[in-house]
GROMACS .gro file of C-alpha atoms in nm:
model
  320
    1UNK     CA    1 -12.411  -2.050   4.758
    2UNK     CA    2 -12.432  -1.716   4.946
    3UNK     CA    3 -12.025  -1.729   4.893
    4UNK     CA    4 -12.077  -1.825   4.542
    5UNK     CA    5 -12.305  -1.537   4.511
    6UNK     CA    6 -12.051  -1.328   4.616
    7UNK     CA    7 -11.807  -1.400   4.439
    8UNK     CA    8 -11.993  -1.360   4.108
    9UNK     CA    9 -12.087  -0.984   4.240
   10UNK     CA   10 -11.715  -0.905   4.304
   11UNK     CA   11 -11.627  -1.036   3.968
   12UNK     CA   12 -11.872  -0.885   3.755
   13UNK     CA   13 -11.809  -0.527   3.928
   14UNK     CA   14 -11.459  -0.543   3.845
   15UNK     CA   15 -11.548  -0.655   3.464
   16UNK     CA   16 -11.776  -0.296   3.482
   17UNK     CA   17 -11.481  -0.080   3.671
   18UNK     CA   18 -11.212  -0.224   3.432
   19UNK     CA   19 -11.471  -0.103   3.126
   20UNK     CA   20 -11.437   0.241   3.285
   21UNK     CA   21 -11.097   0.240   3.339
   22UNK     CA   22 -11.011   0.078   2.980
   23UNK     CA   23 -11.271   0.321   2.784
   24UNK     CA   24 -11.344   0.631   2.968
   25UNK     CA   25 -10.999   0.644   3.202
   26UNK     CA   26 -11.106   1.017   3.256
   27UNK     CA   27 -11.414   0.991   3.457
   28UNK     CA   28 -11.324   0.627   3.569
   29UNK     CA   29 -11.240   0.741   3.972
   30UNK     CA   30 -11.610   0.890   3.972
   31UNK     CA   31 -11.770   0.620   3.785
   32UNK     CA   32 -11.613   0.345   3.981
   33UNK     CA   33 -11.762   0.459   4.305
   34UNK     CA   34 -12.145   0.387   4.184
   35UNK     CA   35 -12.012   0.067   4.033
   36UNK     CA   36 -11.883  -0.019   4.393
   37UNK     CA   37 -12.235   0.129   4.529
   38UNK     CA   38 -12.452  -0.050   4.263
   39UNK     CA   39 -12.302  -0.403   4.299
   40UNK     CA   40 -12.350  -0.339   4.699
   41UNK     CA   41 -12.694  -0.291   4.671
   42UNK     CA   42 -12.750  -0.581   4.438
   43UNK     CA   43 -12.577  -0.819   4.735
   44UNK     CA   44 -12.772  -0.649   5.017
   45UNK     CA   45 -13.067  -0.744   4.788
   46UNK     CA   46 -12.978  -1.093   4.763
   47UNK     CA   47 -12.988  -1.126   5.127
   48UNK     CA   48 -13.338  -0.985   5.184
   49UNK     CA   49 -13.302  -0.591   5.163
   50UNK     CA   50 -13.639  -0.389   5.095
   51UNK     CA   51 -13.562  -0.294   4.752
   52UNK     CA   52 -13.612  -0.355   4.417
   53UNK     CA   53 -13.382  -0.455   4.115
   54UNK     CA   54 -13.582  -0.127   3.939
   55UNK     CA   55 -13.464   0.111   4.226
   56UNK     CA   56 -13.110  -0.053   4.187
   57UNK     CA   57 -13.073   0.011   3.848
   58UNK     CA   58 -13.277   0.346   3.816
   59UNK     CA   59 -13.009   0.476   4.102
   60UNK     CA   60 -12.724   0.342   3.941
   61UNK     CA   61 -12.752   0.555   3.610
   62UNK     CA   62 -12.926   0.892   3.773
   63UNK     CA   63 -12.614   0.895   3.908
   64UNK     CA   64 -12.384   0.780   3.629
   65UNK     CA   65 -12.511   1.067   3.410
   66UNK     CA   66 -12.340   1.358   3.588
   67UNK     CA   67 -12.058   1.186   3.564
   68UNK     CA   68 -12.116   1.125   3.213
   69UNK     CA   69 -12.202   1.466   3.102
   70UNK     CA   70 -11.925   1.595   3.312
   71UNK     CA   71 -11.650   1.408   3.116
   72UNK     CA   72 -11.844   1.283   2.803
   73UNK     CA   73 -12.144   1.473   2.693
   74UNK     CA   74 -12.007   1.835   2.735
   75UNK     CA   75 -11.641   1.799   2.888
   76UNK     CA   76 -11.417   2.136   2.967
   77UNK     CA   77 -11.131   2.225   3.182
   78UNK     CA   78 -11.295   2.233   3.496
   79UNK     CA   79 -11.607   2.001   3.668
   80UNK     CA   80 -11.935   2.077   3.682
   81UNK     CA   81 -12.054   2.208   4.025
   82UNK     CA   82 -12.187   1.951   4.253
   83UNK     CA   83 -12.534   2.144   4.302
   84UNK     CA   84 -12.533   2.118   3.897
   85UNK     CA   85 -12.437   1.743   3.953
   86UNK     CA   86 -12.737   1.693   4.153
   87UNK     CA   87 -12.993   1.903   3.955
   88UNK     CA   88 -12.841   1.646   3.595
   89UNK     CA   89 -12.873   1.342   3.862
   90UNK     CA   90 -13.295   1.423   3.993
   91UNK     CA   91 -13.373   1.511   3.579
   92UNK     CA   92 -13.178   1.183   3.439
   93UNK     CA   93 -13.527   0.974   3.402
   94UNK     CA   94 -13.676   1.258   3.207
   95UNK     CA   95 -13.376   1.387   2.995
   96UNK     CA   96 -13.351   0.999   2.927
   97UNK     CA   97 -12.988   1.021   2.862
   98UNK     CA   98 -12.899   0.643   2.796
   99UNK     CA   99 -13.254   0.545   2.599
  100UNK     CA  100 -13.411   0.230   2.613
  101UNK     CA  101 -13.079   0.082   2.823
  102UNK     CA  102 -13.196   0.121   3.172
  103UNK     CA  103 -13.531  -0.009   3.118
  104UNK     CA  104 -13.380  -0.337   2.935
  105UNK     CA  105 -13.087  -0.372   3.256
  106UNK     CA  106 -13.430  -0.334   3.493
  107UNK     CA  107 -13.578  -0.628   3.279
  108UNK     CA  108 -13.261  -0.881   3.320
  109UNK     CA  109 -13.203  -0.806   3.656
  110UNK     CA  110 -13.553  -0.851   3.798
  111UNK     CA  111 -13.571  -1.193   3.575
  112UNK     CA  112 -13.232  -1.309   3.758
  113UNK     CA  113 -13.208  -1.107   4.114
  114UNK     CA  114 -13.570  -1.204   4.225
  115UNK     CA  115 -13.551  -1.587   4.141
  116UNK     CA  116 -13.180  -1.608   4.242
  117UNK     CA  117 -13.295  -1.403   4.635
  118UNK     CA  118 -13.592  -1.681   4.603
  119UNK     CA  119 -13.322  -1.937   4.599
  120UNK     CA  120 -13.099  -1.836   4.838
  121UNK     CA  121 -13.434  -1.781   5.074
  122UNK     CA  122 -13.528  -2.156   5.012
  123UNK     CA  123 -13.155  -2.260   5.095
  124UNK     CA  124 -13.181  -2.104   5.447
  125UNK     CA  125 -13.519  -2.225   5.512
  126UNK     CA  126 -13.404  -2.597   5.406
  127UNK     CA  127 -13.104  -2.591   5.611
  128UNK     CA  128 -13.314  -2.468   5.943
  129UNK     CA  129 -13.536  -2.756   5.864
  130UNK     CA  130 -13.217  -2.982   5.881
  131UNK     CA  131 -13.117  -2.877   6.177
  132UNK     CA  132 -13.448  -2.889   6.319
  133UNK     CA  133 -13.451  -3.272   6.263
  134UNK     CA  134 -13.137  -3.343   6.344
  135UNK     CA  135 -13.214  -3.284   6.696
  136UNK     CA  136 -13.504  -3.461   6.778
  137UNK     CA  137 -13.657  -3.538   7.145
  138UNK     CA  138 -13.762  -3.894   7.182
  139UNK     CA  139 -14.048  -3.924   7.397
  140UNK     CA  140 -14.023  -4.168   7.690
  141UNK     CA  141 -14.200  -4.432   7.525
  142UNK     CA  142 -14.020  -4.425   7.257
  143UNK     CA  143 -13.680  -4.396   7.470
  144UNK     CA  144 -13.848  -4.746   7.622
  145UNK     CA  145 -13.912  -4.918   7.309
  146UNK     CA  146 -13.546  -4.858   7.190
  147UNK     CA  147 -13.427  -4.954   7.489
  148UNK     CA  148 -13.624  -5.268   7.463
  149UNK     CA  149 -13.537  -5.348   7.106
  150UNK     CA  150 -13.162  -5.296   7.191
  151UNK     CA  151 -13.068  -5.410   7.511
  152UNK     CA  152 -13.326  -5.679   7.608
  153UNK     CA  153 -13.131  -5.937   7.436
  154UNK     CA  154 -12.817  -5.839   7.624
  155UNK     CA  155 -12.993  -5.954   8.001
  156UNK     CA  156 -13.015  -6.310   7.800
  157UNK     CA  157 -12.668  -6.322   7.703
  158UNK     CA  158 -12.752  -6.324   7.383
  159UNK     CA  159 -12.521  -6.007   7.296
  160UNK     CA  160 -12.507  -6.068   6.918
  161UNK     CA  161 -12.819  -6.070   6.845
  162UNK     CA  162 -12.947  -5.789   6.640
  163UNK     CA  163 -13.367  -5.710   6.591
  164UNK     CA  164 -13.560  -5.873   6.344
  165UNK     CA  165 -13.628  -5.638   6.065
  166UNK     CA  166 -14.022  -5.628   6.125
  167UNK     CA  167 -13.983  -5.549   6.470
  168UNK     CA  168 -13.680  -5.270   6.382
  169UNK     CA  169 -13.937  -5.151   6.148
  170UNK     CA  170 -14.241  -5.112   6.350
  171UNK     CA  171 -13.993  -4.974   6.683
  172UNK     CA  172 -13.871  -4.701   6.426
  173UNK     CA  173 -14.163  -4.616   6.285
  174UNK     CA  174 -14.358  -4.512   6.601
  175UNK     CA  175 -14.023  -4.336   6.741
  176UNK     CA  176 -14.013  -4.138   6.375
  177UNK     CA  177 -14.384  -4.048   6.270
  178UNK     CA  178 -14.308  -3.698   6.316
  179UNK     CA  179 -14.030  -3.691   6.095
  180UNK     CA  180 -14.207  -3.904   5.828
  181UNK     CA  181 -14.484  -3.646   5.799
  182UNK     CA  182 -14.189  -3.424   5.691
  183UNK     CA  183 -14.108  -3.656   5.348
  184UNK     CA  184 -14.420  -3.487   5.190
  185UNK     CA  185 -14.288  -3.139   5.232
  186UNK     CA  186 -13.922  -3.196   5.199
  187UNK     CA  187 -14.033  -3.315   4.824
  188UNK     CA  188 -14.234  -3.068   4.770
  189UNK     CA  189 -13.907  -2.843   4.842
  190UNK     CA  190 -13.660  -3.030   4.646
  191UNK     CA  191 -13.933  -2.973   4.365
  192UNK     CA  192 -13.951  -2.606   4.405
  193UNK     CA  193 -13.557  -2.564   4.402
  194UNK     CA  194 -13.536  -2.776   4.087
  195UNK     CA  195 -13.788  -2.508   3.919
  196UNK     CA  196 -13.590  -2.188   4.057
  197UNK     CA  197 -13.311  -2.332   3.921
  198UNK     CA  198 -13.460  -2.406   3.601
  199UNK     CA  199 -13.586  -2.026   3.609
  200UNK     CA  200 -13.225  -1.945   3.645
  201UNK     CA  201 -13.047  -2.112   3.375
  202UNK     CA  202 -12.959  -1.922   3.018
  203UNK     CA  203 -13.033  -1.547   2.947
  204UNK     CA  204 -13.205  -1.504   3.304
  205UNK     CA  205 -12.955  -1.679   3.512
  206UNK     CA  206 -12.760  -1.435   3.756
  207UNK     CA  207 -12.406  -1.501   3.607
  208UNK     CA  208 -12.482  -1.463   3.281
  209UNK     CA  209 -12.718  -1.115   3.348
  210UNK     CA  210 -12.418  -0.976   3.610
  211UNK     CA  211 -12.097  -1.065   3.383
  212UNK     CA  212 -12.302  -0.911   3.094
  213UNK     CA  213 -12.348  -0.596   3.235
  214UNK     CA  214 -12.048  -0.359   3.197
  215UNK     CA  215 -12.189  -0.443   2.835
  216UNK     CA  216 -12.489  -0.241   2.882
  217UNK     CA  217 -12.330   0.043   3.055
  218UNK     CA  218 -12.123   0.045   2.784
  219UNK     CA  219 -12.418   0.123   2.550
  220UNK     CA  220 -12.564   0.400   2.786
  221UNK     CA  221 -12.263   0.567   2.786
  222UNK     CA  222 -12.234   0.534   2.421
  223UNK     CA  223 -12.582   0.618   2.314
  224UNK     CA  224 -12.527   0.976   2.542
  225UNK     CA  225 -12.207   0.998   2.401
  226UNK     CA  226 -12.377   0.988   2.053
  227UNK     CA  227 -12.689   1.201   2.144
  228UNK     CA  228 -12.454   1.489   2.290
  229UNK     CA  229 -12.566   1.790   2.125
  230UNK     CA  230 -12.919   1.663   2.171
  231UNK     CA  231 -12.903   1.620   2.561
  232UNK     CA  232 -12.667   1.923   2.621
  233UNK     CA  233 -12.979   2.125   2.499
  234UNK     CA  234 -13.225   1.968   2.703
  235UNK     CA  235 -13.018   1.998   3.008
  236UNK     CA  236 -12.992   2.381   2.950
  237UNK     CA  237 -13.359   2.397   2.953
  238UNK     CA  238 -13.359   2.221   3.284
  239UNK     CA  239 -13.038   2.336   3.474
  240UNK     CA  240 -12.958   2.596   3.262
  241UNK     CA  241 -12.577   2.637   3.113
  242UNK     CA  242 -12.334   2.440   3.315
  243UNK     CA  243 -12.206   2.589   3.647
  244UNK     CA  244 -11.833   2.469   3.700
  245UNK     CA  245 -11.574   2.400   3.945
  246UNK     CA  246 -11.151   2.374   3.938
  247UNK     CA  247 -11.156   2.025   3.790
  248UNK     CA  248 -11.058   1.757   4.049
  249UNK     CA  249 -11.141   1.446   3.866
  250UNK     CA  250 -10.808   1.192   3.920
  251UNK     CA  251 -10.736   0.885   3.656
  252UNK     CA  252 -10.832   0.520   3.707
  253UNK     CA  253 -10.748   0.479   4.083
  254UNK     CA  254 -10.927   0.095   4.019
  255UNK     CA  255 -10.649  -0.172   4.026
  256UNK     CA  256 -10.698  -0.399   3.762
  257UNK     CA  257 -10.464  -0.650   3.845
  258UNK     CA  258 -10.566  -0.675   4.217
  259UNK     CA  259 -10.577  -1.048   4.330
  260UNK     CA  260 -10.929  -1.085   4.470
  261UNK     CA  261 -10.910  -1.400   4.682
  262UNK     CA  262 -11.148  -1.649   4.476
  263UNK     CA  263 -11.187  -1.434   4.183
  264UNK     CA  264 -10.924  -1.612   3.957
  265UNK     CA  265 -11.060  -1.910   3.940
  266UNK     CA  266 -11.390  -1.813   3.833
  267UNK     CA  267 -11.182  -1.558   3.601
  268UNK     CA  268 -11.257  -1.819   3.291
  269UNK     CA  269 -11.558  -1.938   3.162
  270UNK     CA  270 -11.693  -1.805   3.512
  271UNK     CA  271 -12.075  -1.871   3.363
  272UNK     CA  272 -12.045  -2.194   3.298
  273UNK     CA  273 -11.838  -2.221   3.657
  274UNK     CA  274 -12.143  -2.105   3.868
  275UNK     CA  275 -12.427  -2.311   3.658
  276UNK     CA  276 -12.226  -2.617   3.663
  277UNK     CA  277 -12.223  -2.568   4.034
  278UNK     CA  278 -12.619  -2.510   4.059
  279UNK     CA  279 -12.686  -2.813   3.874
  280UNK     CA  280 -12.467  -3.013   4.067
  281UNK     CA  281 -12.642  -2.902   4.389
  282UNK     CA  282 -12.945  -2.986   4.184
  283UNK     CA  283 -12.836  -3.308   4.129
  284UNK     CA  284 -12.702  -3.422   4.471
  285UNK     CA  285 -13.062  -3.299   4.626
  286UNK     CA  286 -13.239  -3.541   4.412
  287UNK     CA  287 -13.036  -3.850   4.531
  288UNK     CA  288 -13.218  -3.755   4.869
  289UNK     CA  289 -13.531  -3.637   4.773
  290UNK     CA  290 -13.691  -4.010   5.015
  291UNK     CA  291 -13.448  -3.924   5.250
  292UNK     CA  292 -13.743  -3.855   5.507
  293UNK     CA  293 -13.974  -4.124   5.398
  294UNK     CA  294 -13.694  -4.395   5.394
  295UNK     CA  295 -13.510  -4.280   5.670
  296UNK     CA  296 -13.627  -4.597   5.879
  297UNK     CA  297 -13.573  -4.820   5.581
  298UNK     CA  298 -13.251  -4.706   5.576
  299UNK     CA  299 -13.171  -4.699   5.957
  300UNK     CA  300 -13.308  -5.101   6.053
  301UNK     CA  301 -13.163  -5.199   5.664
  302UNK     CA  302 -12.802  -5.048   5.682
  303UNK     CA  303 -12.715  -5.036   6.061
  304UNK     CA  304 -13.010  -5.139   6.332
  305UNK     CA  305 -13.191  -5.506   6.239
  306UNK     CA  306 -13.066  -5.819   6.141
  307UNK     CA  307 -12.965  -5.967   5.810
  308UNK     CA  308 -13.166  -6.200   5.624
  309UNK     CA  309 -13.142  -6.567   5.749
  310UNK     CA  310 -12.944  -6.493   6.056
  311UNK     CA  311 -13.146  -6.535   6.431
  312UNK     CA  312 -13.283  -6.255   6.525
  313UNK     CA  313 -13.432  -6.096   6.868
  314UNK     CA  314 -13.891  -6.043   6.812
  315UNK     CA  315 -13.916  -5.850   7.099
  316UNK     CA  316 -13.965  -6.193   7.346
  317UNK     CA  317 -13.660  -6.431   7.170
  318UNK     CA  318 -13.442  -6.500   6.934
  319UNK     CA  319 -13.554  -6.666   6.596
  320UNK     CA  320 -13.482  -6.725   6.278
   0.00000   0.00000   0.00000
């Protein structure tokens, strides 16, 4: 899923670079760098970073609105200076430049990025506890009892023979009471995934908040494009008239059409594409969710004990 994960990030940042490059080609080589930066930060989050999807976005458009300004709100010949850049970038969350937008982007992306990081967390910790019990130390009186329950029959000759089911059972059962006490807690994990991923299905799940977004930045940049006049006072009050440099400022450098190993075929219907995936998980967990409790079951019925009606070896002989 971590793969999954990041795929989805890679494809949803080129959906918001492509915006900038389709609409606003003139400040798209600026803008394209805090794309690059944003959807970084939203990955390093997803694997644990101390942040939060509030800082994320709040840094994301503090400092998309120099850019903004620069090539939207009051454009000219030249660039604005980049000690002017940083005074528009500190006063963004009071000049308020793209409205209610970053507030509602904080609200999707803490309802999707915290569950989703929750998920991937649980993941990890389920896979260490696989591996855990996948390499179990019998102790030696276990080691005997197997051995017993095994091999006995073979000093008799009687090398066919397999255990009788009862005494498979019991064997199995002493050798395994560790991992049985782990059925109660493996259940209670498959449960909690099966909510997170509940949590992380329509409006709030991760594709549909991430592939959404170059929507909402196209908004913001709207809404300041429409409140020019408006915000090109109130930055004169704070930085005073614009200070300017020989303009620099390239075209789209982003390459649309750049083959982004995996990102093709999640290219169409890509939302449907990573839920279908989640629910299959989903599904496959719950075909194991006794896999702890029945693991003896499963070991003396499929492989270790004797079939119904055929002799079998007690412990002592061979019976029927």
């Amino acid at each position: 899923f971590a793969e999954t994960f990041e795929v989805l990030i890679r494809l949803a940042e080129n959906y918001t670079s492509t915006l900038f490059c389709n609409a606003y080609r003139t400040m798209a080589a600026e803008a394209t760098v805090h794309v690059q930066e944003f959807f970084t930060d939203v990955g390093l989050f997803l694997l644990g970073t101390d942040a939060s999807p509030e800082e994320l976005v709040n840094r994301f458009f503090d400092t998309l609105f120099p850019v903004v300004y620069n090539h939207v709100i009051n454009p000219g010949p030249t660039d604005i200076s980049l000690e002017y850049a940083e005074c528009l970038r500190v006063s963004s969350r009071d000049i308020r430049p793209f409205g209610s937008i970053p507030k509602k982007a904080i609200g999707q992306m803490g309802r999707s990025l915290i569950p989703s990081r929750t998920f991937l967390q649980a993941l990890n910790l389920g896979i260490e506890v696989i591996n855990t019990t996948d390499h179990l130390h019998f102790s030696r009186a276990c080691s005997r009892a197997l051995l017993r329950m095994q091999y006995c029959p073979h000093c008799q000759g009687l090398t066919l023979s397999k255990p009788c089911m009862g005494y498979c059972l019991n064997t199995l059962r002493g050798c395994l009471a560790d991992i049985a006490e782990v059925d109660l807690h493996w259940r209670g994990f498959i449960h909690s995934l099966e909510q997170l991923s509940g949590a992380l299905s329509g409006a709030h799940s991760i594709e549909h908040v991430l592939l959404n977004f170059h929507s909402l930045v196209h908004d913001a940049v709207e809404q300041a494009r429409i409140k020019g006049p408006e915000l090109s006072e109130q930055v004169n009050k704070i930085c005073g008239p614009p200070v300017r440099k020989p303009k620099q400022s390239p075209g789209c450098s982003f390459d649309q059409n750049k083959d982004y190993q995996g990102l093709k075929m999640f290219s169409k219907d890509s939302e449907e594409t990573f839920a279908n995936r989640r629910k299959e998980f989903i599904s496959q967990l719950r075909l194991h969710r006794a896999f702890y409790g029945g693991l003896v079951d499963q070991l003396c019925g499929n492989e270790l004990a004797a079939a119904d009606g055929l002799p079998c070896w007690n412990g002592e002989d061979v019976v029927r």
